PDB file of C-alpha atoms and ligand atoms in Angstrom:
ATOM      1  CA  MET A 197      -0.069  -0.021  -0.032  1.00 38.00           C
ATOM      2  CA  TRP A 198       1.298   3.342  -0.906  1.00 39.00           C
ATOM      3  CA  ARG A 199       1.928   5.859   2.060  1.00 34.00           C
ATOM      4  CA  ARG A 200       2.739   9.476   1.880  1.00 32.00           C
ATOM      5  CA  VAL A 201       6.494  10.133   1.636  1.00 30.00           C
ATOM      6  CA  THR A 202       7.795  11.421   4.966  1.00 28.00           C
ATOM      7  CA  SER A 203      10.672  13.841   4.003  1.00 30.00           C
ATOM      8  CA  LEU A 204      11.267  15.935   0.975  1.00 30.00           C
ATOM      9  CA  SER A 205      13.353  18.641   2.675  1.00 32.00           C
ATOM     10  CA  PRO A 206      14.876  20.808   1.387  1.00 31.00           C
ATOM     11  CA  VAL A 207      12.453  20.817  -1.545  1.00 31.00           C
ATOM     12  CA  ILE A 208       9.500  21.738   0.689  1.00 34.00           C
ATOM     13  CA  SER A 209       9.078  22.975   4.129  1.00 32.00           C
ATOM     14  CA  THR A 210       6.002  21.835   6.019  1.00 31.00           C
ATOM     15  CA  SER A 211       5.577  24.700   8.448  1.00 33.00           C
ATOM     16  CA  LYS A 212       4.896  28.388   8.090  1.00 33.00           C
ATOM     17  CA  PRO A 213       3.271  30.093   5.064  1.00 34.00           C
ATOM     18  CA  ALA A 214       6.443  32.298   4.505  1.00 35.00           C
ATOM     19  CA  SER A 215       8.696  29.151   4.147  1.00 35.00           C
ATOM     20  CA  LEU A 216       5.999  27.434   2.006  1.00 38.00           C
ATOM     21  CA  ASP A 217       5.918  30.510  -0.268  1.00 43.00           C
ATOM     22  CA  GLN A 218       9.545  30.131  -0.661  1.00 40.00           C
ATOM     23  CA  ALA A 219       9.459  26.405  -1.242  1.00 41.00           C
ATOM     24  CA  ALA A 220       6.661  27.008  -3.661  1.00 50.00           C
ATOM     25  CA  SER A 221       8.932  28.786  -6.073  1.00 47.00           C
ATOM     26  CA  GLY A 222      12.405  28.075  -4.926  1.00 46.00           C
ATOM     27  CA  PHE A 223      13.636  31.088  -6.898  1.00 47.00           C
ATOM     28  CA  LYS A 224      13.662  34.296  -4.941  1.00 51.00           C
ATOM     29  CA  ILE A 225      15.624  36.210  -7.516  1.00 52.00           C
ATOM     30  CA  TRP A 226      13.544  34.829 -10.322  1.00 57.00           C
ATOM     31  CA  ARG A 227      10.317  35.892  -8.515  1.00 57.00           C
ATOM     32  CA  SER A 228      11.543  39.443  -7.945  1.00 49.00           C
ATOM     33  CA  SER A 229      12.155  39.886 -11.576  1.00 51.00           C
ATOM     34  CA  PHE A 230       8.390  39.701 -12.276  1.00 48.00           C
ATOM     35  CA  SER A 231       6.371  42.919 -12.045  1.00 45.00           C
ATOM     36  CA  THR A 232       3.659  42.759  -9.369  1.00 42.00           C
ATOM     37  CA  GLU A 233       1.827  45.707 -11.051  1.00 45.00           C
ATOM     38  CA  THR A 234      -1.856  44.894 -11.618  1.00 44.00           C
ATOM     39  CA  PRO A 235      -2.263  44.384 -15.375  1.00 44.00           C
ATOM     40  CA  THR A 236      -4.890  46.219 -17.226  1.00 46.00           C
ATOM     41  CA  LEU A 237      -7.922  44.150 -17.831  1.00 45.00           C
ATOM     42  CA  VAL A 238      -9.484  46.130 -20.537  1.00 51.00           C
ATOM     43  CA  LYS A 239     -10.423  44.233 -23.618  1.00 47.00           C
ATOM     44  CA  ASP A 240     -11.388  45.914 -26.882  1.00 52.00           C
ATOM     45  CA  GLY A 241     -10.604  49.170 -25.145  1.00 54.00           C
ATOM     46  CA  THR A 242     -14.078  49.173 -23.693  1.00 55.00           C
ATOM     47  CA  THR A 243     -15.128  46.141 -21.640  1.00 66.00           C
ATOM     48  CA  SER A 244     -13.006  44.762 -18.865  1.00 82.00           C
ATOM     49  CA  PHE A 245     -12.722  41.030 -18.566  1.00 87.00           C
ATOM     50  CA  LYS A 246     -14.448  41.204 -15.213  1.00 88.00           C
ATOM     51  CA  GLU A 247     -17.466  42.969 -16.620  1.00 89.00           C
ATOM     52  CA  ARG A 248     -17.916  39.901 -18.955  1.00 91.00           C
ATOM     53  CA  ASN A 249     -19.014  38.084 -15.695  1.00 93.00           C
ATOM     54  CA  PRO A 250     -17.425  34.758 -16.812  1.00 96.00           C
ATOM     55  CA  PHE A 251     -18.329  31.506 -15.152  1.00 96.00           C
ATOM     56  CA  ILE A 252     -15.068  30.116 -13.657  1.00 98.00           C
ATOM     57  CA  THR A 253     -14.584  26.532 -12.619  1.00 98.00           C
ATOM     58  CA  PHE A 254     -11.234  25.431 -10.791  1.00 98.00           C
ATOM     59  CA  VAL A 255     -10.396  21.770 -11.229  1.00 99.00           C
ATOM     60  CA  LEU A 256      -8.362  20.383  -8.443  1.00 99.00           C
ATOM     61  CA  GLY A 257      -6.942  16.897  -7.533  1.00 98.00           C
ATOM     62  CA  GLY A 258      -3.687  15.317  -6.982  1.00 98.00           C
ATOM     63  CA  PRO A 259      -1.256  14.286  -9.819  1.00 98.00           C
ATOM     64  CA  GLY A 260      -2.994  11.685 -12.185  1.00 98.00           C
ATOM     65  CA  SER A 261      -6.432  11.985 -10.375  1.00 98.00           C
ATOM     66  CA  GLY A 262      -7.908  12.573 -13.817  1.00 98.00           C
ATOM     67  CA  LYS A 263      -8.411  16.225 -13.956  1.00 99.00           C
ATOM     68  CA  GLY A 264      -7.367  16.605 -17.653  1.00 98.00           C
ATOM     69  CA  THR A 265      -9.495  13.578 -18.686  1.00 98.00           C
ATOM     70  CA  GLN A 266     -12.561  14.881 -17.149  1.00 98.00           C
ATOM     71  CA  CYS A 267     -12.049  18.419 -18.402  1.00 98.00           C
ATOM     72  CA  GLN A 268     -11.936  17.005 -21.959  1.00 98.00           C
ATOM     73  CA  LYS A 269     -15.305  15.422 -21.386  1.00 98.00           C
ATOM     74  CA  ILE A 270     -16.737  18.605 -19.851  1.00 98.00           C
ATOM     75  CA  VAL A 271     -15.468  20.565 -23.004  1.00 98.00           C
ATOM     76  CA  GLU A 272     -17.134  18.062 -25.280  1.00 98.00           C
ATOM     77  CA  THR A 273     -20.424  18.079 -23.413  1.00 97.00           C
ATOM     78  CA  PHE A 274     -20.788  21.476 -22.121  1.00 96.00           C
ATOM     79  CA  GLY A 275     -18.492  23.601 -24.264  1.00 96.00           C
ATOM     80  CA  PHE A 276     -16.223  25.160 -21.799  1.00 97.00           C
ATOM     81  CA  LYS A 277     -12.845  26.545 -22.447  1.00 98.00           C
ATOM     82  CA  HIS A 278     -10.133  24.368 -20.995  1.00 98.00           C
ATOM     83  CA  LEU A 279      -7.166  26.085 -19.523  1.00 98.00           C
ATOM     84  CA  SER A 280      -4.585  23.640 -17.998  1.00 98.00           C
ATOM     85  CA  ALA A 281      -2.154  25.605 -15.853  1.00 98.00           C
ATOM     86  CA  GLY A 282       0.454  22.871 -16.260  1.00 98.00           C
ATOM     87  CA  GLU A 283      -0.015  22.838 -19.998  1.00 98.00           C
ATOM     88  CA  LEU A 284       0.326  26.567 -20.285  1.00 98.00           C
ATOM     89  CA  LEU A 285       3.620  26.255 -18.299  1.00 98.00           C
ATOM     90  CA  ARG A 286       4.893  23.382 -20.445  1.00 98.00           C
ATOM     91  CA  ARG A 287       4.167  25.534 -23.598  1.00 98.00           C
ATOM     92  CA  GLU A 288       6.097  28.484 -22.159  1.00 97.00           C
ATOM     93  CA  ILE A 289       9.056  26.078 -21.524  1.00 98.00           C
ATOM     94  CA  ASP A 290       8.787  24.607 -25.011  1.00 97.00           C
ATOM     95  CA  SER A 291       8.786  28.108 -26.568  1.00 97.00           C
ATOM     96  CA  ASN A 292      12.078  28.981 -24.719  1.00 94.00           C
ATOM     97  CA  SER A 293      10.450  31.969 -23.172  1.00 94.00           C
ATOM     98  CA  GLU A 294      12.311  33.874 -20.509  1.00 92.00           C
ATOM     99  CA  HIS A 295      12.954  31.732 -17.353  1.00 94.00           C
ATOM    100  CA  TRP A 296      12.182  28.606 -19.275  1.00 97.00           C
ATOM    101  CA  SER A 297      14.940  26.661 -17.563  1.00 97.00           C
ATOM    102  CA  GLN A 298      13.909  27.645 -14.046  1.00 97.00           C
ATOM    103  CA  MET A 299      10.366  26.597 -14.876  1.00 98.00           C
ATOM    104  CA  LEU A 300      11.615  23.391 -16.256  1.00 98.00           C
ATOM    105  CA  ASN A 301      13.662  22.623 -13.159  1.00 98.00           C
ATOM    106  CA  THR A 302      10.702  23.589 -10.916  1.00 98.00           C
ATOM    107  CA  ILE A 303       8.455  21.169 -12.742  1.00 98.00           C
ATOM    108  CA  LYS A 304      11.013  18.427 -12.672  1.00 98.00           C
ATOM    109  CA  GLU A 305      11.341  18.914  -8.940  1.00 98.00           C
ATOM    110  CA  GLY A 306       7.613  18.859  -8.416  1.00 98.00           C
ATOM    111  CA  ARG A 307       7.550  22.326  -7.021  1.00 98.00           C
ATOM    112  CA  ILE A 308       5.175  25.237  -7.950  1.00 98.00           C
ATOM    113  CA  VAL A 309       6.173  27.993 -10.212  1.00 98.00           C
ATOM    114  CA  PRO A 310       5.641  31.532  -8.960  1.00 98.00           C
ATOM    115  CA  SER A 311       2.043  32.660  -9.090  1.00 98.00           C
ATOM    116  CA  GLU A 312       2.788  35.861 -11.132  1.00 97.00           C
ATOM    117  CA  VAL A 313       3.890  33.719 -14.034  1.00 97.00           C
ATOM    118  CA  THR A 314       0.945  31.325 -13.905  1.00 98.00           C
ATOM    119  CA  VAL A 315      -1.723  33.833 -13.332  1.00 98.00           C
ATOM    120  CA  ARG A 316      -0.420  35.963 -16.137  1.00 97.00           C
ATOM    121  CA  LEU A 317      -0.637  32.930 -18.634  1.00 98.00           C
ATOM    122  CA  ILE A 318      -4.115  32.146 -17.447  1.00 98.00           C
ATOM    123  CA  GLN A 319      -5.182  35.710 -17.712  1.00 97.00           C
ATOM    124  CA  GLN A 320      -3.836  36.087 -21.191  1.00 97.00           C
ATOM    125  CA  GLU A 321      -5.828  32.912 -22.248  1.00 98.00           C
ATOM    126  CA  MET A 322      -9.027  34.094 -20.714  1.00 98.00           C
ATOM    127  CA  GLU A 323      -8.990  37.628 -22.014  1.00 96.00           C
ATOM    128  CA  SER A 324      -8.187  36.418 -25.594  1.00 96.00           C
ATOM    129  CA  SER A 325     -10.956  33.820 -25.538  1.00 97.00           C
ATOM    130  CA  ASP A 326     -14.345  34.191 -26.958  1.00 95.00           C
ATOM    131  CA  SER A 327     -15.756  31.875 -24.375  1.00 96.00           C
ATOM    132  CA  ASN A 328     -17.145  33.006 -21.231  1.00 95.00           C
ATOM    133  CA  LYS A 329     -17.200  29.611 -19.335  1.00 96.00           C
ATOM    134  CA  PHE A 330     -13.762  28.437 -18.185  1.00 98.00           C
ATOM    135  CA  LEU A 331     -12.282  25.296 -16.687  1.00 98.00           C
ATOM    136  CA  ILE A 332      -9.025  26.189 -14.979  1.00 98.00           C
ATOM    137  CA  ASP A 333      -7.330  22.834 -14.505  1.00 99.00           C
ATOM    138  CA  GLY A 334      -4.590  22.476 -11.876  1.00 98.00           C
ATOM    139  CA  PHE A 335      -5.008  25.789 -10.337  1.00 98.00           C
ATOM    140  CA  PRO A 336      -4.823  27.094  -7.698  1.00 99.00           C
ATOM    141  CA  ARG A 337      -2.109  24.819  -6.450  1.00 98.00           C
ATOM    142  CA  THR A 338      -1.333  27.133  -3.414  1.00 98.00           C
ATOM    143  CA  GLU A 339      -2.897  29.743  -1.275  1.00 98.00           C
ATOM    144  CA  GLU A 340      -0.526  32.009  -2.933  1.00 98.00           C
ATOM    145  CA  ASN A 341      -1.890  30.991  -6.410  1.00 98.00           C
ATOM    146  CA  ARG A 342      -5.447  31.563  -5.077  1.00 98.00           C
ATOM    147  CA  ILE A 343      -4.777  35.009  -3.641  1.00 98.00           C
ATOM    148  CA  ALA A 344      -2.701  36.099  -6.799  1.00 98.00           C
ATOM    149  CA  PHE A 345      -5.671  35.121  -9.031  1.00 98.00           C
ATOM    150  CA  GLU A 346      -8.162  37.079  -6.885  1.00 97.00           C
ATOM    151  CA  GLN A 347      -5.927  40.142  -6.729  1.00 96.00           C
ATOM    152  CA  LEU A 348      -4.782  40.193 -10.404  1.00 96.00           C
ATOM    153  CA  ILE A 349      -7.992  39.044 -12.130  1.00 96.00           C
ATOM    154  CA  GLY A 350     -10.393  40.268  -9.457  1.00 96.00           C
ATOM    155  CA  LEU A 351     -12.667  37.283  -9.604  1.00 97.00           C
ATOM    156  CA  GLU A 352     -13.439  34.169  -7.642  1.00 97.00           C
ATOM    157  CA  PRO A 353     -14.465  30.819  -8.999  1.00 98.00           C
ATOM    158  CA  ASN A 354     -18.176  29.922  -9.211  1.00 97.00           C
ATOM    159  CA  VAL A 355     -17.424  26.313  -8.533  1.00 97.00           C
ATOM    160  CA  VAL A 356     -14.470  24.124  -7.625  1.00 98.00           C
ATOM    161  CA  LEU A 357     -14.255  20.463  -8.570  1.00 98.00           C
ATOM    162  CA  PHE A 358     -11.994  18.256  -6.479  1.00 98.00           C
ATOM    163  CA  PHE A 359     -11.227  14.814  -7.899  1.00 99.00           C
ATOM    164  CA  ASP A 360     -10.457  12.757  -4.818  1.00 98.00           C
ATOM    165  CA  CYS A 361      -8.306   9.714  -5.579  1.00 98.00           C
ATOM    166  CA  PRO A 362      -6.205   7.388  -3.476  1.00 98.00           C
ATOM    167  CA  GLU A 363      -2.425   7.924  -3.928  1.00 98.00           C
ATOM    168  CA  GLU A 364      -1.810   4.286  -4.973  1.00 98.00           C
ATOM    169  CA  GLU A 365      -4.140   4.865  -7.946  1.00 98.00           C
ATOM    170  CA  MET A 366      -2.744   8.289  -8.784  1.00 98.00           C
ATOM    171  CA  VAL A 367       0.834   6.902  -8.933  1.00 98.00           C
ATOM    172  CA  LYS A 368      -0.255   4.015 -11.170  1.00 98.00           C
ATOM    173  CA  ARG A 369      -2.015   6.320 -13.560  1.00 98.00           C
ATOM    174  CA  VAL A 370       0.989   8.854 -13.758  1.00 98.00           C
ATOM    175  CA  LEU A 371       3.460   6.107 -14.269  1.00 98.00           C
ATOM    176  CA  ASN A 372       1.295   4.542 -17.062  1.00 98.00           C
ATOM    177  CA  ARG A 373       0.528   7.968 -18.724  1.00 98.00           C
ATOM    178  CA  ASN A 374       3.256   7.682 -21.408  1.00 95.00           C
ATOM    179  CA  GLN A 375       3.061  11.353 -22.776  1.00 97.00           C
ATOM    180  CA  GLY A 376       6.708  12.027 -22.308  1.00 96.00           C
ATOM    181  CA  ARG A 377       6.211  14.549 -19.295  1.00 98.00           C
ATOM    182  CA  VAL A 378       9.439  15.266 -17.405  1.00 98.00           C
ATOM    183  CA  ASP A 379       7.524  14.890 -14.204  1.00 98.00           C
ATOM    184  CA  ASP A 380       5.986  11.453 -14.896  1.00 98.00           C
ATOM    185  CA  ASN A 381       8.557   9.460 -12.950  1.00 98.00           C
ATOM    186  CA  ILE A 382       8.471   7.948  -9.420  1.00 98.00           C
ATOM    187  CA  ASP A 383      10.726  10.461  -7.770  1.00 98.00           C
ATOM    188  CA  THR A 384       8.786  13.460  -8.981  1.00 98.00           C
ATOM    189  CA  VAL A 385       5.443  12.055  -8.392  1.00 98.00           C
ATOM    190  CA  LYS A 386       6.389  11.418  -4.709  1.00 98.00           C
ATOM    191  CA  LYS A 387       7.318  15.045  -4.342  1.00 98.00           C
ATOM    192  CA  ARG A 388       4.222  16.183  -6.224  1.00 98.00           C
ATOM    193  CA  LEU A 389       2.036  14.150  -3.778  1.00 98.00           C
ATOM    194  CA  LYS A 390       3.745  15.731  -0.902  1.00 98.00           C
ATOM    195  CA  VAL A 391       3.333  19.253  -2.432  1.00 98.00           C
ATOM    196  CA  PHE A 392      -0.226  18.448  -3.128  1.00 98.00           C
ATOM    197  CA  GLU A 393      -0.858  17.384   0.443  1.00 98.00           C
ATOM    198  CA  ILE A 394       0.904  20.434   1.991  1.00 98.00           C
ATOM    199  CA  LEU A 395       0.006  23.206  -0.294  1.00 98.00           C
ATOM    200  CA  ASN A 396      -3.135  22.217  -2.222  1.00 98.00           C
ATOM    201  CA  LEU A 397      -5.299  20.635   0.439  1.00 98.00           C
ATOM    202  CA  PRO A 398      -5.549  23.950   2.377  1.00 98.00           C
ATOM    203  CA  VAL A 399      -6.861  25.514  -0.843  1.00 98.00           C
ATOM    204  CA  ILE A 400      -9.373  22.739  -1.189  1.00 98.00           C
ATOM    205  CA  ASP A 401     -10.346  23.172   2.407  1.00 98.00           C
ATOM    206  CA  TYR A 402     -10.825  26.881   1.937  1.00 98.00           C
ATOM    207  CA  TYR A 403     -13.293  26.373  -0.908  1.00 98.00           C
ATOM    208  CA  SER A 404     -15.042  23.674   1.013  1.00 98.00           C
ATOM    209  CA  LYS A 405     -15.590  26.077   3.874  1.00 98.00           C
ATOM    210  CA  ARG A 406     -17.087  28.549   1.401  1.00 97.00           C
ATOM    211  CA  GLY A 407     -19.463  26.029  -0.086  1.00 97.00           C
ATOM    212  CA  LYS A 408     -17.941  26.089  -3.512  1.00 97.00           C
ATOM    213  CA  LEU A 409     -16.384  22.726  -3.481  1.00 98.00           C
ATOM    214  CA  ARG A 410     -17.696  19.671  -5.350  1.00 98.00           C
ATOM    215  CA  LYS A 411     -15.854  16.595  -4.252  1.00 98.00           C
ATOM    216  CA  ILE A 412     -15.943  13.772  -6.674  1.00 98.00           C
ATOM    217  CA  ASN A 413     -14.676  10.153  -5.994  1.00 98.00           C
ATOM    218  CA  ALA A 414     -12.218   9.668  -8.828  1.00 98.00           C
ATOM    219  CA  VAL A 415     -12.037   5.988  -8.653  1.00 98.00           C
ATOM    220  CA  GLY A 416     -13.802   4.169 -11.338  1.00 98.00           C
ATOM    221  CA  THR A 417     -13.863   4.323 -15.200  1.00 98.00           C
ATOM    222  CA  GLU A 418     -13.517   7.641 -16.952  1.00 98.00           C
ATOM    223  CA  ASP A 419     -17.299   7.327 -17.929  1.00 98.00           C
ATOM    224  CA  GLU A 420     -18.451   6.425 -14.492  1.00 98.00           C
ATOM    225  CA  ILE A 421     -16.619   9.516 -13.098  1.00 98.00           C
ATOM    226  CA  PHE A 422     -17.993  11.754 -15.692  1.00 98.00           C
ATOM    227  CA  GLU A 423     -21.610  10.661 -14.715  1.00 98.00           C
ATOM    228  CA  LYS A 424     -20.817  12.203 -11.400  1.00 98.00           C
ATOM    229  CA  VAL A 425     -19.413  15.324 -12.933  1.00 98.00           C
ATOM    230  CA  ARG A 426     -22.309  15.765 -15.323  1.00 97.00           C
ATOM    231  CA  PRO A 427     -25.157  16.976 -12.944  1.00 95.00           C
ATOM    232  CA  ILE A 428     -22.920  19.829 -11.666  1.00 95.00           C
ATOM    233  CA  PHE A 429     -22.602  21.188 -15.106  1.00 92.00           C
ATOM    234  CA  SER A 430     -26.051  20.448 -16.240  1.00 90.00           C
ATOM    235  CA  ALA A 431     -27.260  22.618 -13.370  1.00 73.00           C
ATOM    236  CA  CYS A 432     -24.596  25.344 -14.426  1.00 65.00           C
ATOM    237  CA  ASP A 433     -26.062  25.306 -17.940  1.00 60.00           C
ATOM    238  CA  SER A 434     -28.855  27.374 -16.370  1.00 57.00           C
ATOM    239  CA  VAL A 435     -26.559  30.051 -15.149  1.00 55.00           C
ATOM    240  CA  LYS A 436     -27.757  32.544 -17.728  1.00 50.00           C
ATOM    241  CA  LEU A 437     -31.221  32.257 -16.114  1.00 44.00           C
ATOM    242  CA  LYS A 438     -29.694  32.826 -12.790  1.00 52.00           C
ATOM    243  CA  ARG A 439     -28.237  36.133 -14.133  1.00 54.00           C
ATOM    244  CA  TYR A 440     -31.613  36.872 -15.588  1.00 40.00           C
ATOM    245  CA  LEU A 441     -33.403  36.361 -12.289  1.00 41.00           C
ATOM    246  CA  LYS A 442     -30.912  38.597 -10.599  1.00 50.00           C
ATOM    247  CA  THR A 443     -30.936  41.492 -13.051  1.00 47.00           C
ATOM    248  CA  SER A 444     -34.537  41.498 -14.304  1.00 39.00           C
ATOM    249  CA  ARG A 445     -36.716  43.978 -12.340  1.00 40.00           C
ATOM    250  CA  HIS A 446     -39.990  43.524 -14.290  1.00 43.00           C
ATOM    251  CA  LEU A 447     -40.541  39.682 -14.128  1.00 47.00           C
ATOM    252  CA  ARG A 448     -44.070  38.588 -15.009  1.00 47.00           C
ATOM    253  CA  PRO A 449     -45.555  35.407 -13.445  1.00 47.00           C
ATOM    254  CA  TRP A 450     -45.442  33.381 -16.721  1.00 45.00           C
ATOM    255  CA  LYS A 451     -41.713  34.282 -16.841  1.00 48.00           C
ATOM    256  CA  ILE A 452     -40.964  33.392 -13.179  1.00 45.00           C
ATOM    257  CA  LEU A 453     -42.436  29.930 -13.143  1.00 47.00           C
ATOM    258  CA  PRO A 454     -39.817  28.264 -15.473  1.00 47.00           C
ATOM    259  CA  ILE A 455     -37.082  30.015 -13.573  1.00 45.00           C
ATOM    260  CA  LEU A 456     -38.283  28.846 -10.264  1.00 42.00           C
ATOM    261  CA  TYR A 457     -38.351  25.291 -11.694  1.00 41.00           C
ATOM    262  CA  VAL A 458     -34.535  25.522 -12.518  1.00 40.00           C
ATOM    263  CA  SER A 459     -33.496  27.508  -9.485  1.00 38.00           C
ATOM    264  CA  GLN A 460     -33.002  24.442  -7.330  1.00 35.00           C
ATOM    265  CA  SER A 461     -30.390  23.049  -9.612  1.00 35.00           C
ATOM    266  CA  ILE A 462     -28.814  26.528 -10.146  1.00 34.00           C
ATOM    267  CA  SER A 463     -28.003  26.851  -6.521  1.00 32.00           C
ATOM    268  CA  VAL A 464     -25.553  23.933  -6.917  1.00 35.00           C
ATOM    269  CA  CYS A 465     -23.350  26.272  -8.961  1.00 37.00           C
ATOM    270  CA  GLN A 466     -23.257  29.200  -6.559  1.00 31.00           C
TER     271      GLN A 466
HETATM  272  N1  LIG B 244     -10.815   6.821 -14.410  1.00 62.09           N
HETATM  273  C1  LIG B 244      -9.586   6.486 -14.800  1.00 62.09           C
HETATM  274  N2  LIG B 244      -9.176   5.266 -14.744  1.00 62.09           N
HETATM  275  C2  LIG B 244      -7.962   4.896 -15.186  1.00 62.09           C
HETATM  276  N3  LIG B 244      -7.188   5.799 -15.795  1.00 62.09           N
HETATM  277  C3  LIG B 244      -7.443   7.038 -15.895  1.00 62.09           C
HETATM  278  C4  LIG B 244      -8.814   7.575 -15.526  1.00 62.09           C
HETATM  279  N4  LIG B 244      -8.841   8.847 -15.656  1.00 62.09           N
HETATM  280  C5  LIG B 244      -7.662   9.254 -16.270  1.00 62.09           C
HETATM  281  N5  LIG B 244      -6.854   7.976 -16.418  1.00 62.09           N
HETATM  282  C6  LIG B 244      -5.609   8.022 -17.102  1.00 62.09           C
HETATM  283  O1  LIG B 244      -4.661   8.430 -16.037  1.00 62.09           O
HETATM  284  C7  LIG B 244      -3.699   9.298 -16.453  1.00 62.09           C
HETATM  285  C8  LIG B 244      -3.654  10.673 -15.818  1.00 62.09           C
HETATM  286  O2  LIG B 244      -4.825  11.260 -16.035  1.00 62.09           O
HETATM  287  P1  LIG B 244      -5.030  12.997 -16.290  1.00 62.09           P
HETATM  288  O3  LIG B 244      -3.810  13.255 -17.148  1.00 62.09           O
HETATM  289  O4  LIG B 244      -6.311  13.263 -16.656  1.00 62.09           O
HETATM  290  O5  LIG B 244      -4.704  13.323 -14.776  1.00 62.09           O
HETATM  291  P2  LIG B 244      -4.447  14.753 -14.351  1.00 62.09           P
HETATM  292  O6  LIG B 244      -5.211  14.805 -12.924  1.00 62.09           O
HETATM  293  O7  LIG B 244      -4.663  15.872 -15.276  1.00 62.09           O
HETATM  294  O8  LIG B 244      -2.855  14.625 -13.746  1.00 62.09           O
HETATM  295  P3  LIG B 244      -1.754  15.813 -13.819  1.00 62.09           P
HETATM  296  O9  LIG B 244      -2.069  16.595 -12.597  1.00 62.09           O
HETATM  297  O10 LIG B 244      -0.483  14.938 -13.572  1.00 62.09           O
HETATM  298  O11 LIG B 244      -1.815  16.580 -15.039  1.00 62.09           O
HETATM  299  C9  LIG B 244      -3.876   9.416 -17.972  1.00 62.09           C
HETATM  300  O12 LIG B 244      -3.046   8.489 -18.783  1.00 62.09           O
HETATM  301  C10 LIG B 244      -5.417   8.991 -18.154  1.00 62.09           C
HETATM  302  O13 LIG B 244      -5.602   8.452 -19.391  1.00 62.09           O
HETATM  303  N1  LIG B 245      -0.730  26.102 -10.736  1.00 62.09           N
HETATM  304  C1  LIG B 245       0.112  25.497 -11.268  1.00 62.09           C
HETATM  305  C2  LIG B 245      -0.030  24.280 -12.052  1.00 62.09           C
HETATM  306  C3  LIG B 245       1.127  23.533 -12.334  1.00 62.09           C
HETATM  307  N2  LIG B 245       2.381  23.873 -11.980  1.00 62.09           N
HETATM  308  C4  LIG B 245       3.551  23.131 -12.366  1.00 62.09           C
HETATM  309  C5  LIG B 245       3.922  22.196 -11.313  1.00 62.09           C
HETATM  310  C6  LIG B 245       3.097  20.880 -11.594  1.00 62.09           C
HETATM  311  O1  LIG B 245       3.785  19.830 -10.971  1.00 62.09           O
HETATM  312  C7  LIG B 245       3.346  21.040 -13.069  1.00 62.09           C
HETATM  313  C8  LIG B 245       2.353  20.131 -13.907  1.00 62.09           C
HETATM  314  O2  LIG B 245       1.040  20.491 -13.567  1.00 62.09           O
HETATM  315  P1  LIG B 245      -0.181  19.475 -14.094  1.00 62.09           P
HETATM  316  O3  LIG B 245      -0.017  19.414 -15.570  1.00 62.09           O
HETATM  317  O4  LIG B 245      -0.015  18.340 -13.345  1.00 62.09           O
HETATM  318  O5  LIG B 245      -1.415  20.248 -13.664  1.00 62.09           O
HETATM  319  O6  LIG B 245       3.227  22.313 -13.489  1.00 62.09           O
HETATM  320  C9  LIG B 245       2.488  25.009 -11.205  1.00 62.09           C
HETATM  321  O7  LIG B 245       3.603  25.252 -10.767  1.00 62.09           O
HETATM  322  N3  LIG B 245       1.517  25.756 -10.763  1.00 62.09           N
HETATM  323 MG1  LIG B 246      -3.411  17.250 -16.178  1.00 62.09          MG
END
């Protein structure tokens, strides 16, 4: 039976937020070279991204829990725009962007890239997308990620999915993945599991306390798991009605009735 690894020091500290913050990046100099200025959120010179009132889903779970696989199915069925934070970082590395080698080393070590980098990549993708429904996969991985998103984008997720999977199963899936990822090896996966436990579980707990978390047992076939995901998004499909309900001042009874009918399922997404 797989157990959590006991010591990864100095890769990661297990105590105070300040040291976790440092462990999350491991590159103080690298971090300080990024601007912390709030980027402009204005699109088309008129409408800010925030004003588009996008529907945001964060997708969380340990390495190999099936986030990417389920996101693909959600995209096919519900037409969300899928943004994988890990994929965006891998793309940056492949394009030899500035700091690519630090990013590569961070990922090889199973650590977390500074939030400024990741949030900026996510922001660019969101702002340039025509979609208004986003699945942000593998983010936020840390409290620092979460706070950076809130501060830079100015929005919170509408719903947070958490694919809950036993470590043994996650390790098996990662080692069988065969996609040539530099972090799909036993040493890195042990570190990633530890990072998940120390840095990501508190974020999951945060959303649970705020009533936004939808925990899904990620054991079973891909289709079986998707059947647990489906109702969450079937309800969210009615989100436009929720906005209508909120904004319309002159509702007539024949308009209210169908809205009341769906309002129970809508509440799942709030
Ligand atoms: N329910 C499942 N049963 C068995 N294998 C699965 C299941 N879901 C996904 N897989 C396989 O497990 C591997 C990991 O899945 P996936 O890439 O979706 O995980 P992930 O959560 O995105 O992982 P990471 O955080 O490392 O990106 C893939 O090879 C995928 O095909
Ligand atoms: N918010 C994030 C997401 C990902 N990374 C880095 C570190 C992860 O181990 C790696 C792979 O991510 P995945 O594809 O498994 O989601 O990418 C990060 O630093 N910050
Ligand atoms: Mg993935």
